[in-house]
Amino acid sequence: GQNIDQPTEMTATEGAIVQINCTYQTSGFNGLFWYQQHAGEAPTFLSYNVLDGLEEKGRFSSFLSRSKGYSYLLLKELQMKDSASYLCAVKQNQAGTALIFGKGTTLSVSS
Amino acid sequence: DAGVIQSPRHEVTEMGQEVTLRCKPISGHDYLFWYRQTMMRGLELLIYFNNNVPIDDSGMPEDRFSAKMPNASFSTLKIQPSEPRDSAVYFCASSVAGAYNEQFFGPGTRLTVL
């Protein structure tokens, strides 16, 4: 079956670094997405990995290991505005098909 | 660019009533997705369209749910009759085709069925 696992909640302090892990077991794999969702708002795109390795985009980086079915999102220099839910999602096919989402990790950043 | 537009933003109805949610995708996007989000189940795909044609509706929970896309700029998700367990936030998203097809989400419709 399809399964995407993420921790439910994480806490961190301003200025710190936090790593949000995601493991997946899906019938196909053609890329992994990370989305950010603030409370009461829509998910917004953060990053995309299809090959093994690290993708860096400003304070955010995302890593993928296809052989291990594992990804992580790394957030550096945390700010209060980073408090949100972070959703890991797998794209199963090359065509523009839908994503399978994990239940999300709620990150709380305190001062 | 106006982004994905959904209406209404909030809907409160009574059990047994018909509910219609509406979505206008981003112009030029050829994929449209309907998702439902709840605390218990997270974000779940209900159905998606490619060039106005339904491709996969395996996520539609029951026959009470139906979706249409009569043209490239409009889609509806209908629940008839509605039940309290249908209470959730319903998101519409759109994307272009391709290996890297970032989905753009609308603001969502928060549905409450009493």
PDB file of C-alpha atoms in Angstrom:
ATOM      1  CA  GLY A   1       0.000   0.000   0.000  1.00  0.00           C
ATOM      2  CA  GLN A   2       0.885   3.655   0.009  1.00  0.00           C
ATOM      3  CA  ASN A   3       2.406   5.087   3.132  1.00  0.00           C
ATOM      4  CA  ILE A   4       4.087   8.391   3.923  1.00  0.00           C
ATOM      5  CA  ASP A   5       5.262   8.985   7.486  1.00  0.00           C
ATOM      6  CA  GLN A   6       6.260  12.211   9.163  1.00  0.00           C
ATOM      7  CA  PRO A   7       6.494  13.215  12.823  1.00  0.00           C
ATOM      8  CA  THR A   8       3.281  14.855  13.981  1.00  0.00           C
ATOM      9  CA  GLU A   9       4.805  17.764  15.851  1.00  0.00           C
ATOM     10  CA  MET A  10       8.158  19.445  16.401  1.00  0.00           C
ATOM     11  CA  THR A  11       9.263  22.461  18.393  1.00  0.00           C
ATOM     12  CA  ALA A  12      12.305  24.687  18.010  1.00  0.00           C
ATOM     13  CA  THR A  13      13.562  28.137  18.933  1.00  0.00           C
ATOM     14  CA  GLU A  14      14.298  31.157  16.800  1.00  0.00           C
ATOM     15  CA  GLY A  15      17.654  31.040  15.074  1.00  0.00           C
ATOM     16  CA  ALA A  16      17.973  27.274  15.416  1.00  0.00           C
ATOM     17  CA  ILE A  17      18.108  24.570  12.741  1.00  0.00           C
ATOM     18  CA  VAL A  18      15.427  21.908  12.461  1.00  0.00           C
ATOM     19  CA  GLN A  19      15.210  18.782  10.320  1.00  0.00           C
ATOM     20  CA  ILE A  20      11.831  17.290   9.417  1.00  0.00           C
ATOM     21  CA  ASN A  21      12.017  13.699   8.246  1.00  0.00           C
ATOM     22  CA  CYS A  22       9.762  11.874   5.825  1.00  0.00           C
ATOM     23  CA  THR A  23       9.779   8.194   4.902  1.00  0.00           C
ATOM     24  CA  TYR A  24       7.676   6.784   2.106  1.00  0.00           C
ATOM     25  CA  GLN A  25       6.530   3.488   0.655  1.00  0.00           C
ATOM     26  CA  THR A  26       4.650   3.941  -2.610  1.00  0.00           C
ATOM     27  CA  SER A  27       3.957   1.788  -5.647  1.00  0.00           C
ATOM     28  CA  GLY A  28       5.784   4.263  -7.877  1.00  0.00           C
ATOM     29  CA  PHE A  29       8.117   7.201  -7.434  1.00  0.00           C
ATOM     30  CA  ASN A  30       8.726  10.165  -9.693  1.00  0.00           C
ATOM     31  CA  GLY A  31       9.596  12.912  -7.291  1.00  0.00           C
ATOM     32  CA  LEU A  32       9.060  14.208  -3.779  1.00  0.00           C
ATOM     33  CA  PHE A  33       7.618  17.576  -2.866  1.00  0.00           C
ATOM     34  CA  TRP A  34       7.601  19.608   0.323  1.00  0.00           C
ATOM     35  CA  TYR A  35       4.780  22.059   0.941  1.00  0.00           C
ATOM     36  CA  GLN A  36       4.323  24.598   3.720  1.00  0.00           C
ATOM     37  CA  GLN A  37       0.874  25.285   5.129  1.00  0.00           C
ATOM     38  CA  HIS A  38       0.157  28.051   7.629  1.00  0.00           C
ATOM     39  CA  ALA A  39      -2.899  27.607   9.809  1.00  0.00           C
ATOM     40  CA  GLY A  40      -6.069  28.375   7.892  1.00  0.00           C
ATOM     41  CA  GLU A  41      -4.273  28.787   4.594  1.00  0.00           C
ATOM     42  CA  ALA A  42      -3.555  26.735   1.482  1.00  0.00           C
ATOM     43  CA  PRO A  43      -0.396  24.656   1.039  1.00  0.00           C
ATOM     44  CA  THR A  44       2.380  26.429  -0.856  1.00  0.00           C
ATOM     45  CA  PHE A  45       5.282  24.806  -2.668  1.00  0.00           C
ATOM     46  CA  LEU A  46       8.709  24.711  -0.996  1.00  0.00           C
ATOM     47  CA  SER A  47      10.888  22.186  -2.809  1.00  0.00           C
ATOM     48  CA  TYR A  48      11.096  19.294  -5.245  1.00  0.00           C
ATOM     49  CA  ASN A  49      13.565  16.383  -5.375  1.00  0.00           C
ATOM     50  CA  VAL A  50      13.642  13.669  -8.009  1.00  0.00           C
ATOM     51  CA  LEU A  51      17.313  12.667  -7.851  1.00  0.00           C
ATOM     52  CA  ASP A  52      19.290  11.662  -4.779  1.00  0.00           C
ATOM     53  CA  GLY A  53      21.007  14.462  -2.968  1.00  0.00           C
ATOM     54  CA  LEU A  54      20.488  17.864  -1.498  1.00  0.00           C
ATOM     55  CA  GLU A  55      18.597  20.781  -3.028  1.00  0.00           C
ATOM     56  CA  GLU A  56      19.224  24.134  -1.401  1.00  0.00           C
ATOM     57  CA  LYS A  57      16.979  27.161  -1.627  1.00  0.00           C
ATOM     58  CA  GLY A  58      17.856  29.945   0.739  1.00  0.00           C
ATOM     59  CA  ARG A  59      17.197  28.957   4.340  1.00  0.00           C
ATOM     60  CA  PHE A  60      15.468  25.766   3.227  1.00  0.00           C
ATOM     61  CA  SER A  61      17.117  22.590   1.924  1.00  0.00           C
ATOM     62  CA  SER A  62      15.631  19.245   1.021  1.00  0.00           C
ATOM     63  CA  PHE A  63      17.373  15.893   0.761  1.00  0.00           C
ATOM     64  CA  LEU A  64      16.338  12.681  -0.959  1.00  0.00           C
ATOM     65  CA  SER A  65      17.530   9.089  -0.811  1.00  0.00           C
ATOM     66  CA  ARG A  66      15.466   6.981  -3.187  1.00  0.00           C
ATOM     67  CA  SER A  67      17.063   3.691  -2.117  1.00  0.00           C
ATOM     68  CA  LYS A  68      16.033   4.342   1.480  1.00  0.00           C
ATOM     69  CA  GLY A  69      12.653   5.870   0.717  1.00  0.00           C
ATOM     70  CA  TYR A  70      13.675   8.859   2.792  1.00  0.00           C
ATOM     71  CA  SER A  71      13.676  12.612   2.590  1.00  0.00           C
ATOM     72  CA  TYR A  72      14.197  15.478   4.962  1.00  0.00           C
ATOM     73  CA  LEU A  73      13.517  19.188   4.969  1.00  0.00           C
ATOM     74  CA  LEU A  74      16.123  21.317   6.710  1.00  0.00           C
ATOM     75  CA  LEU A  75      15.182  24.761   7.939  1.00  0.00           C
ATOM     76  CA  LYS A  76      17.993  27.070   9.036  1.00  0.00           C
ATOM     77  CA  GLU A  77      17.963  30.329  10.975  1.00  0.00           C
ATOM     78  CA  LEU A  78      14.432  29.674  12.113  1.00  0.00           C
ATOM     79  CA  GLN A  79      12.029  32.579  12.323  1.00  0.00           C
ATOM     80  CA  MET A  80       8.672  32.856  14.057  1.00  0.00           C
ATOM     81  CA  LYS A  81       6.973  32.953  10.662  1.00  0.00           C
ATOM     82  CA  ASP A  82       8.258  29.427   9.990  1.00  0.00           C
ATOM     83  CA  SER A  83       5.671  28.108  12.447  1.00  0.00           C
ATOM     84  CA  ALA A  84       3.467  26.068  10.133  1.00  0.00           C
ATOM     85  CA  SER A  85       2.655  22.567   8.997  1.00  0.00           C
ATOM     86  CA  TYR A  86       5.125  20.961   6.571  1.00  0.00           C
ATOM     87  CA  LEU A  87       3.716  18.389   4.175  1.00  0.00           C
ATOM     88  CA  CYS A  88       5.749  15.731   2.422  1.00  0.00           C
ATOM     89  CA  ALA A  89       4.191  14.492  -0.840  1.00  0.00           C
ATOM     90  CA  VAL A  90       5.184  11.829  -3.360  1.00  0.00           C
ATOM     91  CA  LYS A  91       4.457  11.918  -7.078  1.00  0.00           C
ATOM     92  CA  GLN A  92       4.071   8.382  -8.323  1.00  0.00           C
ATOM     93  CA  ASN A  93       4.120   8.780 -12.099  1.00  0.00           C
ATOM     94  CA  GLN A  94       5.937  10.932 -14.619  1.00  0.00           C
ATOM     95  CA  ALA A  95       2.755  12.329 -16.064  1.00  0.00           C
ATOM     96  CA  GLY A  96       0.962  15.136 -14.284  1.00  0.00           C
ATOM     97  CA  THR A  97      -0.747  12.906 -11.807  1.00  0.00           C
ATOM     98  CA  ALA A  98      -1.754  13.713  -8.288  1.00  0.00           C
ATOM     99  CA  LEU A  99       0.417  13.723  -5.196  1.00  0.00           C
ATOM    100  CA  ILE A 100       0.105  11.467  -2.176  1.00  0.00           C
ATOM    101  CA  PHE A 101       0.506  13.596   0.925  1.00  0.00           C
ATOM    102  CA  GLY A 102       1.739  12.728   4.367  1.00  0.00           C
ATOM    103  CA  LYS A 103      -0.307  14.037   7.277  1.00  0.00           C
ATOM    104  CA  GLY A 104       2.145  16.840   7.893  1.00  0.00           C
ATOM    105  CA  THR A 105       4.480  17.952  10.653  1.00  0.00           C
ATOM    106  CA  THR A 106       3.382  20.923  12.737  1.00  0.00           C
ATOM    107  CA  LEU A 107       6.416  23.030  13.604  1.00  0.00           C
ATOM    108  CA  SER A 108       6.211  25.539  16.445  1.00  0.00           C
ATOM    109  CA  VAL A 109       8.970  28.130  16.665  1.00  0.00           C
ATOM    110  CA  SER A 110       9.321  30.004  19.942  1.00  0.00           C
ATOM    111  CA  SER A 111      11.408  33.008  20.883  1.00  0.00           C
TER     112      SER A 111
ATOM    113  CA  ASP B   1      -2.147  36.201 -12.077  1.00  0.00           C
ATOM    114  CA  ALA B   2      -5.200  35.674  -9.854  1.00  0.00           C
ATOM    115  CA  GLY B   3      -4.235  32.187  -8.773  1.00  0.00           C
ATOM    116  CA  VAL B   4      -6.739  29.404  -8.179  1.00  0.00           C
ATOM    117  CA  ILE B   5     -10.101  30.780  -7.150  1.00  0.00           C
ATOM    118  CA  GLN B   6     -12.559  28.878  -4.987  1.00  0.00           C
ATOM    119  CA  SER B   7     -16.046  29.717  -3.800  1.00  0.00           C
ATOM    120  CA  PRO B   8     -17.581  29.870  -1.363  1.00  0.00           C
ATOM    121  CA  ARG B   9     -14.826  30.270   1.241  1.00  0.00           C
ATOM    122  CA  HIS B  10     -17.081  29.061   4.005  1.00  0.00           C
ATOM    123  CA  GLU B  11     -20.233  26.978   3.834  1.00  0.00           C
ATOM    124  CA  VAL B  12     -22.471  25.912   6.681  1.00  0.00           C
ATOM    125  CA  THR B  13     -25.334  23.610   5.837  1.00  0.00           C
ATOM    126  CA  GLU B  14     -27.602  21.083   7.407  1.00  0.00           C
ATOM    127  CA  MET B  15     -27.404  17.359   6.972  1.00  0.00           C
ATOM    128  CA  GLY B  16     -29.216  16.201   3.863  1.00  0.00           C
ATOM    129  CA  GLN B  17     -28.732  19.413   1.906  1.00  0.00           C
ATOM    130  CA  GLU B  18     -26.923  19.636  -1.413  1.00  0.00           C
ATOM    131  CA  VAL B  19     -23.581  21.437  -1.402  1.00  0.00           C
ATOM    132  CA  THR B  20     -21.760  22.736  -4.483  1.00  0.00           C
ATOM    133  CA  LEU B  21     -18.168  23.908  -4.341  1.00  0.00           C
ATOM    134  CA  ARG B  22     -16.651  25.833  -7.220  1.00  0.00           C
ATOM    135  CA  CYS B  23     -13.156  26.244  -8.607  1.00  0.00           C
ATOM    136  CA  LYS B  24     -11.494  28.320 -11.297  1.00  0.00           C
ATOM    137  CA  PRO B  25      -7.986  27.038 -12.110  1.00  0.00           C
ATOM    138  CA  ILE B  26      -5.062  29.149 -13.248  1.00  0.00           C
ATOM    139  CA  SER B  27      -5.366  29.966 -16.933  1.00  0.00           C
ATOM    140  CA  GLY B  28      -3.265  27.629 -19.057  1.00  0.00           C
ATOM    141  CA  HIS B  29      -3.121  24.854 -16.481  1.00  0.00           C
ATOM    142  CA  ASP B  30      -4.358  21.559 -17.862  1.00  0.00           C
ATOM    143  CA  TYR B  31      -4.603  19.581 -14.633  1.00  0.00           C
ATOM    144  CA  LEU B  32      -7.156  20.219 -11.893  1.00  0.00           C
ATOM    145  CA  PHE B  33      -7.273  18.416  -8.562  1.00  0.00           C
ATOM    146  CA  TRP B  34      -9.832  18.290  -5.760  1.00  0.00           C
ATOM    147  CA  TYR B  35      -8.527  17.488  -2.269  1.00  0.00           C
ATOM    148  CA  ARG B  36     -10.142  17.195   1.149  1.00  0.00           C
ATOM    149  CA  GLN B  37      -8.273  17.965   4.370  1.00  0.00           C
ATOM    150  CA  THR B  38      -9.207  16.847   7.878  1.00  0.00           C
ATOM    151  CA  MET B  39      -7.202  16.565  11.062  1.00  0.00           C
ATOM    152  CA  MET B  40      -7.643  12.804  11.155  1.00  0.00           C
ATOM    153  CA  ARG B  41      -6.851  11.942   7.552  1.00  0.00           C
ATOM    154  CA  GLY B  42      -4.726  14.835   6.359  1.00  0.00           C
ATOM    155  CA  LEU B  43      -4.862  15.970   2.730  1.00  0.00           C
ATOM    156  CA  GLU B  44      -6.547  13.393   0.511  1.00  0.00           C
ATOM    157  CA  LEU B  45      -7.030  13.432  -3.243  1.00  0.00           C
ATOM    158  CA  LEU B  46     -10.651  13.060  -4.287  1.00  0.00           C
ATOM    159  CA  ILE B  47     -10.477  13.353  -8.075  1.00  0.00           C
ATOM    160  CA  TYR B  48      -8.375  14.943 -10.785  1.00  0.00           C
ATOM    161  CA  PHE B  49      -8.958  16.080 -14.359  1.00  0.00           C
ATOM    162  CA  ASN B  50      -6.672  16.445 -17.351  1.00  0.00           C
ATOM    163  CA  ASN B  51      -7.923  18.715 -20.122  1.00  0.00           C
ATOM    164  CA  ASN B  52     -11.400  18.660 -18.548  1.00  0.00           C
ATOM    165  CA  VAL B  53     -11.565  14.841 -18.546  1.00  0.00           C
ATOM    166  CA  PRO B  54     -11.744  12.970 -15.206  1.00  0.00           C
ATOM    167  CA  ILE B  55      -8.687  10.730 -14.942  1.00  0.00           C
ATOM    168  CA  ASP B  56      -8.871   9.224 -11.478  1.00  0.00           C
ATOM    169  CA  ASP B  57     -11.864   9.419  -9.154  1.00  0.00           C
ATOM    170  CA  SER B  58     -10.867   6.545  -6.897  1.00  0.00           C
ATOM    171  CA  GLY B  59     -10.624   8.936  -3.969  1.00  0.00           C
ATOM    172  CA  MET B  60     -14.245  10.013  -4.142  1.00  0.00           C
ATOM    173  CA  PRO B  61     -15.636   8.577  -0.924  1.00  0.00           C
ATOM    174  CA  GLU B  62     -19.116   7.592  -2.083  1.00  0.00           C
ATOM    175  CA  ASP B  63     -21.749   8.120  -4.715  1.00  0.00           C
ATOM    176  CA  ARG B  64     -22.884  11.190  -2.807  1.00  0.00           C
ATOM    177  CA  PHE B  65     -19.851  12.974  -4.235  1.00  0.00           C
ATOM    178  CA  SER B  66     -19.626  14.045  -7.869  1.00  0.00           C
ATOM    179  CA  ALA B  67     -17.356  16.395  -9.796  1.00  0.00           C
ATOM    180  CA  LYS B  68     -17.538  18.010 -13.194  1.00  0.00           C
ATOM    181  CA  MET B  69     -15.338  20.167 -15.346  1.00  0.00           C
ATOM    182  CA  PRO B  70     -17.454  21.527 -18.196  1.00  0.00           C
ATOM    183  CA  ASN B  71     -14.642  23.721 -19.537  1.00  0.00           C
ATOM    184  CA  ALA B  72     -11.013  24.621 -18.917  1.00  0.00           C
ATOM    185  CA  SER B  73     -11.837  27.430 -16.517  1.00  0.00           C
ATOM    186  CA  PHE B  74     -14.442  25.920 -14.213  1.00  0.00           C
ATOM    187  CA  SER B  75     -15.013  22.869 -12.049  1.00  0.00           C
ATOM    188  CA  THR B  76     -17.569  21.900  -9.425  1.00  0.00           C
ATOM    189  CA  LEU B  77     -17.594  19.386  -6.599  1.00  0.00           C
ATOM    190  CA  LYS B  78     -21.068  18.446  -5.437  1.00  0.00           C
ATOM    191  CA  ILE B  79     -22.155  16.567  -2.337  1.00  0.00           C
ATOM    192  CA  GLN B  80     -25.728  15.327  -2.277  1.00  0.00           C
ATOM    193  CA  PRO B  81     -26.956  14.618   0.340  1.00  0.00           C
ATOM    194  CA  SER B  82     -24.393  16.056   2.736  1.00  0.00           C
ATOM    195  CA  GLU B  83     -23.549  14.416   6.070  1.00  0.00           C
ATOM    196  CA  PRO B  84     -21.736  15.726   9.177  1.00  0.00           C
ATOM    197  CA  ARG B  85     -18.707  13.538   8.393  1.00  0.00           C
ATOM    198  CA  ASP B  86     -18.234  15.532   5.179  1.00  0.00           C
ATOM    199  CA  SER B  87     -17.164  18.519   7.271  1.00  0.00           C
ATOM    200  CA  ALA B  88     -13.648  19.419   6.130  1.00  0.00           C
ATOM    201  CA  VAL B  89     -11.650  21.925   4.119  1.00  0.00           C
ATOM    202  CA  TYR B  90     -11.897  21.252   0.406  1.00  0.00           C
ATOM    203  CA  PHE B  91      -9.016  22.445  -1.757  1.00  0.00           C
ATOM    204  CA  CYS B  92      -8.820  22.787  -5.489  1.00  0.00           C
ATOM    205  CA  ALA B  93      -5.372  22.827  -7.117  1.00  0.00           C
ATOM    206  CA  SER B  94      -4.130  23.171 -10.671  1.00  0.00           C
ATOM    207  CA  SER B  95      -0.904  22.488 -12.526  1.00  0.00           C
ATOM    208  CA  VAL B  96       0.659  22.164 -15.944  1.00  0.00           C
ATOM    209  CA  ALA B  97       1.842  18.858 -17.340  1.00  0.00           C
ATOM    210  CA  GLY B  98       5.429  17.729 -17.008  1.00  0.00           C
ATOM    211  CA  ALA B  99       7.830  15.881 -14.770  1.00  0.00           C
ATOM    212  CA  TYR B 100       7.971  18.789 -12.388  1.00  0.00           C
ATOM    213  CA  ASN B 101       4.384  19.859 -12.008  1.00  0.00           C
ATOM    214  CA  GLU B 102       4.100  22.081  -8.986  1.00  0.00           C
ATOM    215  CA  GLN B 103       0.493  22.234  -7.882  1.00  0.00           C
ATOM    216  CA  PHE B 104      -0.973  25.611  -7.018  1.00  0.00           C
ATOM    217  CA  PHE B 105      -3.673  25.461  -4.386  1.00  0.00           C
ATOM    218  CA  GLY B 106      -6.717  27.627  -4.000  1.00  0.00           C
ATOM    219  CA  PRO B 107      -7.638  29.118  -0.608  1.00  0.00           C
ATOM    220  CA  GLY B 108     -10.030  26.273   0.156  1.00  0.00           C
ATOM    221  CA  THR B 109     -13.679  25.997   1.150  1.00  0.00           C
ATOM    222  CA  ARG B 110     -14.357  25.249   4.799  1.00  0.00           C
ATOM    223  CA  LEU B 111     -17.497  23.099   4.867  1.00  0.00           C
ATOM    224  CA  THR B 112     -19.468  22.500   8.031  1.00  0.00           C
ATOM    225  CA  VAL B 113     -22.414  20.107   7.912  1.00  0.00           C
ATOM    226  CA  LEU B 114     -24.621  20.301  10.991  1.00  0.00           C
TER     227      LEU B 114
END
